[in-house]
Coordinates of N, CA, C and O in Angstrom, one line a residue:
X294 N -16.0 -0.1 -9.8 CA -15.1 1.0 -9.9 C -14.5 1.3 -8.5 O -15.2 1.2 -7.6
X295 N -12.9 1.7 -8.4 CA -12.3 1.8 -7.2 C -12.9 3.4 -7.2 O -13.3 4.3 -7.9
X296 N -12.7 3.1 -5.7 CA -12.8 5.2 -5.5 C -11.6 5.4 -4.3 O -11.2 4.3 -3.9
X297 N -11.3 6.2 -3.8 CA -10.9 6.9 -3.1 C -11.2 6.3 -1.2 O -12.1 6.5 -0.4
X298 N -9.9 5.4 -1.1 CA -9.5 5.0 -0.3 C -10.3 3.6 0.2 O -10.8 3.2 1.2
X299 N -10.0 3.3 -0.8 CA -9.7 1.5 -1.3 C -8.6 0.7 -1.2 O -7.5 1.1 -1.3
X300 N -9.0 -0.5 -0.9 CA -7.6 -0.9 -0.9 C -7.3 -1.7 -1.8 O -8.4 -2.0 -2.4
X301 N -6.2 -2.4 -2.4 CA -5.9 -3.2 -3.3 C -4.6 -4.0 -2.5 O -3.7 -3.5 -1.8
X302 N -4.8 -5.5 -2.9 CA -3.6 -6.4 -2.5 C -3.3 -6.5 -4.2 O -4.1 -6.9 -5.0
X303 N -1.9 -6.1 -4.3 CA -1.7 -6.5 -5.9 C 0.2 -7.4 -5.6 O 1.1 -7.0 -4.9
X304 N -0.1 -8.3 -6.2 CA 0.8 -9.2 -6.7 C 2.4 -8.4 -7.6 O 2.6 -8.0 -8.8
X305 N 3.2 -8.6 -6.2 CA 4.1 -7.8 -7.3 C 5.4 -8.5 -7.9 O 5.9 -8.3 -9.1
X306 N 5.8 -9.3 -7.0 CA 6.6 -10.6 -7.6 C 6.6 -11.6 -6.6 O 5.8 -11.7 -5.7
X307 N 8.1 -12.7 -7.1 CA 8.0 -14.2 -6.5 C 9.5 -13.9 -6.0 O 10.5 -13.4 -6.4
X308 N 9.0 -14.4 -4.8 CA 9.9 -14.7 -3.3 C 10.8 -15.8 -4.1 O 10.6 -16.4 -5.2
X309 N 12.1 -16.0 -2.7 CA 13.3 -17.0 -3.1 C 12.2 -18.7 -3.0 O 12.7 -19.6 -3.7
X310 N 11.3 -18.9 -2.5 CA 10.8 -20.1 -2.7 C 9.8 -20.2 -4.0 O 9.4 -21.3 -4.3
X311 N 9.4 -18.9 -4.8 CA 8.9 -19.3 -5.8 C 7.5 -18.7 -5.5 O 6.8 -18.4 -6.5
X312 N 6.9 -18.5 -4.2 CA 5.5 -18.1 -3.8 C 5.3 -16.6 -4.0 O 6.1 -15.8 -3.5
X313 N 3.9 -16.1 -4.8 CA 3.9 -14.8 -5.0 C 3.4 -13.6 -3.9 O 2.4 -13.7 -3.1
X314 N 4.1 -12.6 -3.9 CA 4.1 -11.6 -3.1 C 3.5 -10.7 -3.3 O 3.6 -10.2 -4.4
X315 N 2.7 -10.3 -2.5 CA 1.6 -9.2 -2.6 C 2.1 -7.8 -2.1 O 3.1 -7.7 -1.4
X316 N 1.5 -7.0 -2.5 CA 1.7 -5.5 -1.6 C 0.4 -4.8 -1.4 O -0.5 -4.8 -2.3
X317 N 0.1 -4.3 -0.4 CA -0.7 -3.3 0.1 C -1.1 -2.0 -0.6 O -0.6 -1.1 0.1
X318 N -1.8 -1.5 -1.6 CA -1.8 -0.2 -2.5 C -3.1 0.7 -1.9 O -4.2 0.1 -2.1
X319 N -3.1 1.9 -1.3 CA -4.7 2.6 -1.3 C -4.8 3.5 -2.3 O -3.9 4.2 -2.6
X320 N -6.1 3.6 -2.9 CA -6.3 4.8 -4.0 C -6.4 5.7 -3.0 O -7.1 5.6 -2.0
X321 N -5.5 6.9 -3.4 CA -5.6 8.1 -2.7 C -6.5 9.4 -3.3 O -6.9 10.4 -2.6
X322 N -6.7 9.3 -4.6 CA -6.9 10.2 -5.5 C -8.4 9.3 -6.2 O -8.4 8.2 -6.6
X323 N -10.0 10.4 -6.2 CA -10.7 9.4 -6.8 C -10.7 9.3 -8.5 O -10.4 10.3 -9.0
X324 N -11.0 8.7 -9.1 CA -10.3 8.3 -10.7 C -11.3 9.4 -11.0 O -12.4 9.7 -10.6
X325 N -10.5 9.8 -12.0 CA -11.2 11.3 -13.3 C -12.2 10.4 -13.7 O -12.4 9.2 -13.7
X326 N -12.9 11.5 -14.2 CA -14.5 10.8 -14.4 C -14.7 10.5 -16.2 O -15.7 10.1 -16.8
X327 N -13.1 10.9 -16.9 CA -13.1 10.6 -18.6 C -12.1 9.5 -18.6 O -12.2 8.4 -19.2
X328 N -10.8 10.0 -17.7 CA -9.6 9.1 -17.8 C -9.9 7.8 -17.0 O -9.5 6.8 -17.6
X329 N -10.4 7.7 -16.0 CA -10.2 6.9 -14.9 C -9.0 6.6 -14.3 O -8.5 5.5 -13.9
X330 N -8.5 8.1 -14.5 CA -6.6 8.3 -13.8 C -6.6 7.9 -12.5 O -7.7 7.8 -12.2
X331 N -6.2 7.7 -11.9 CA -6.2 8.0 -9.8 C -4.6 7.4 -9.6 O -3.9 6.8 -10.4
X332 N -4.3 7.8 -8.3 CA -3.4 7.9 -7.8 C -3.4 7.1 -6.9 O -4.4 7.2 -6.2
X333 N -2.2 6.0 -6.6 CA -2.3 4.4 -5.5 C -0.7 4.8 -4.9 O 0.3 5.2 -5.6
X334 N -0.9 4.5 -3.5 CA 0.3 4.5 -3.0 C 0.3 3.0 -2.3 O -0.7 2.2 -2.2
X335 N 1.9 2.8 -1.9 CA 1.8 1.1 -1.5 C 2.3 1.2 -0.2 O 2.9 2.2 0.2
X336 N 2.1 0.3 0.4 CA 2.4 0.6 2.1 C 3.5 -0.8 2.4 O 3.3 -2.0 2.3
X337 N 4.7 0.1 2.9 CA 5.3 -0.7 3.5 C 5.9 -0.9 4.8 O 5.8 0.0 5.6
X338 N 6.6 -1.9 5.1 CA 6.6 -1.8 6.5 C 7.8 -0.9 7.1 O 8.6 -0.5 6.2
X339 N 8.0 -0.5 8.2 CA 8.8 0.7 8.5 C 10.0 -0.2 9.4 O 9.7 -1.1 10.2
X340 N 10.9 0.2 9.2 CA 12.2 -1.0 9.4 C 13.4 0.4 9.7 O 14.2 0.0 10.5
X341 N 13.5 1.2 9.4 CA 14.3 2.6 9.6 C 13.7 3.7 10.3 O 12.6 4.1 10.3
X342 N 14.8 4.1 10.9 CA 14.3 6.2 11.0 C 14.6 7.0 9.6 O 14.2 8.1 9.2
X343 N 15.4 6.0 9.0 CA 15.3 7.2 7.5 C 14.3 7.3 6.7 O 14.2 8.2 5.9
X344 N 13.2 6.3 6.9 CA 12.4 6.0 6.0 C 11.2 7.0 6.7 O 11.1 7.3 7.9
X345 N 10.1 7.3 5.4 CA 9.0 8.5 5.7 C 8.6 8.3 6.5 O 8.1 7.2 6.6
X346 N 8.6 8.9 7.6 CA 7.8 9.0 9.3 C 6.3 10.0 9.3 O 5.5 10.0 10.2
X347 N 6.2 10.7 8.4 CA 4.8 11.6 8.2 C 3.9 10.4 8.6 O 4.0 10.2 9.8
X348 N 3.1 9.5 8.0 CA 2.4 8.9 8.0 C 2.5 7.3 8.5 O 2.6 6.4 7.8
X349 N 2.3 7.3 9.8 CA 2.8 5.7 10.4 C 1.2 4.9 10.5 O 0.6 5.0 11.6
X350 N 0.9 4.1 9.6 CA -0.5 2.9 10.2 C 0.5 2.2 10.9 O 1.8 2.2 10.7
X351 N -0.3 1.4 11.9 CA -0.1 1.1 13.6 C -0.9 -0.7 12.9 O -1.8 -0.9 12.2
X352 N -0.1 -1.5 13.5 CA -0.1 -3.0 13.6 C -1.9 -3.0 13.4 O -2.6 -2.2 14.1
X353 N -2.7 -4.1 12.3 CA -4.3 -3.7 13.2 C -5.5 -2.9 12.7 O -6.7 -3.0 12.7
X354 N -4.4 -1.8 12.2 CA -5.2 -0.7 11.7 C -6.0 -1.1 9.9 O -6.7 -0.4 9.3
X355 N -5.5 -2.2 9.4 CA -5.6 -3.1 8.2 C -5.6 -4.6 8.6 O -4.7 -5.1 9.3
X356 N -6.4 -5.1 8.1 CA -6.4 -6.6 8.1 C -4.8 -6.9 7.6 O -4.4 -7.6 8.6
X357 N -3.9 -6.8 7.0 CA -3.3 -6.7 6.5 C -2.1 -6.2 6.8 O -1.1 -6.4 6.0
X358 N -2.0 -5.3 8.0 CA -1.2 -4.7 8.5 C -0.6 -5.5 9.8 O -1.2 -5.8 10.8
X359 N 0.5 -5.6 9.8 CA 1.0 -6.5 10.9 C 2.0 -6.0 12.2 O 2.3 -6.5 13.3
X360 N 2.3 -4.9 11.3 CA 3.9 -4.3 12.2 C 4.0 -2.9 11.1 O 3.7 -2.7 9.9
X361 N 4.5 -2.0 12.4 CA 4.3 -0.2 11.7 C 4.8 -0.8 10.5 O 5.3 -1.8 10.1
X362 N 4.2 0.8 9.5 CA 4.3 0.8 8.4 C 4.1 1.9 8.1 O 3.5 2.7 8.9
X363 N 4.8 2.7 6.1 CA 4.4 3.3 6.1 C 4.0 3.6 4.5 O 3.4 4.7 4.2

């Protein structure tokens, strides 16, 4: 069972060569104890100032993590 602040690499589609692409998801929320509801957010890399700046992981901070993100 996932809990609360886990991580998940989940497969979200296929690149222009055909190879599948993963994304970064943490459970933020831990799953209801009837539903096993919870809440995943996905982390992406930070390429703008328009994009959410609240929360920046730093290159490192995730095996997975290569360049800010958010």
């Amino acid at each position: 069972m996932l809990g609360q602040g886990d991580c998940l690499l989940i497969e979200t589609n296929v690149d222009k060569d055909g190879l599948i692409q993963a994304h970064l998801f943490v459970v933020v929320l831990e799953p209801r104890e009837h539903t096993n509801a919870t809440i995943i957010v996905n982390i992406e890399t930070l390429r703008s100032r328009k994009q959410d700046q609240t929360t920046i992981l730093r290159a490192g901070e995730h095996e997975f993590i290569t360049s800010d993100s958010f």
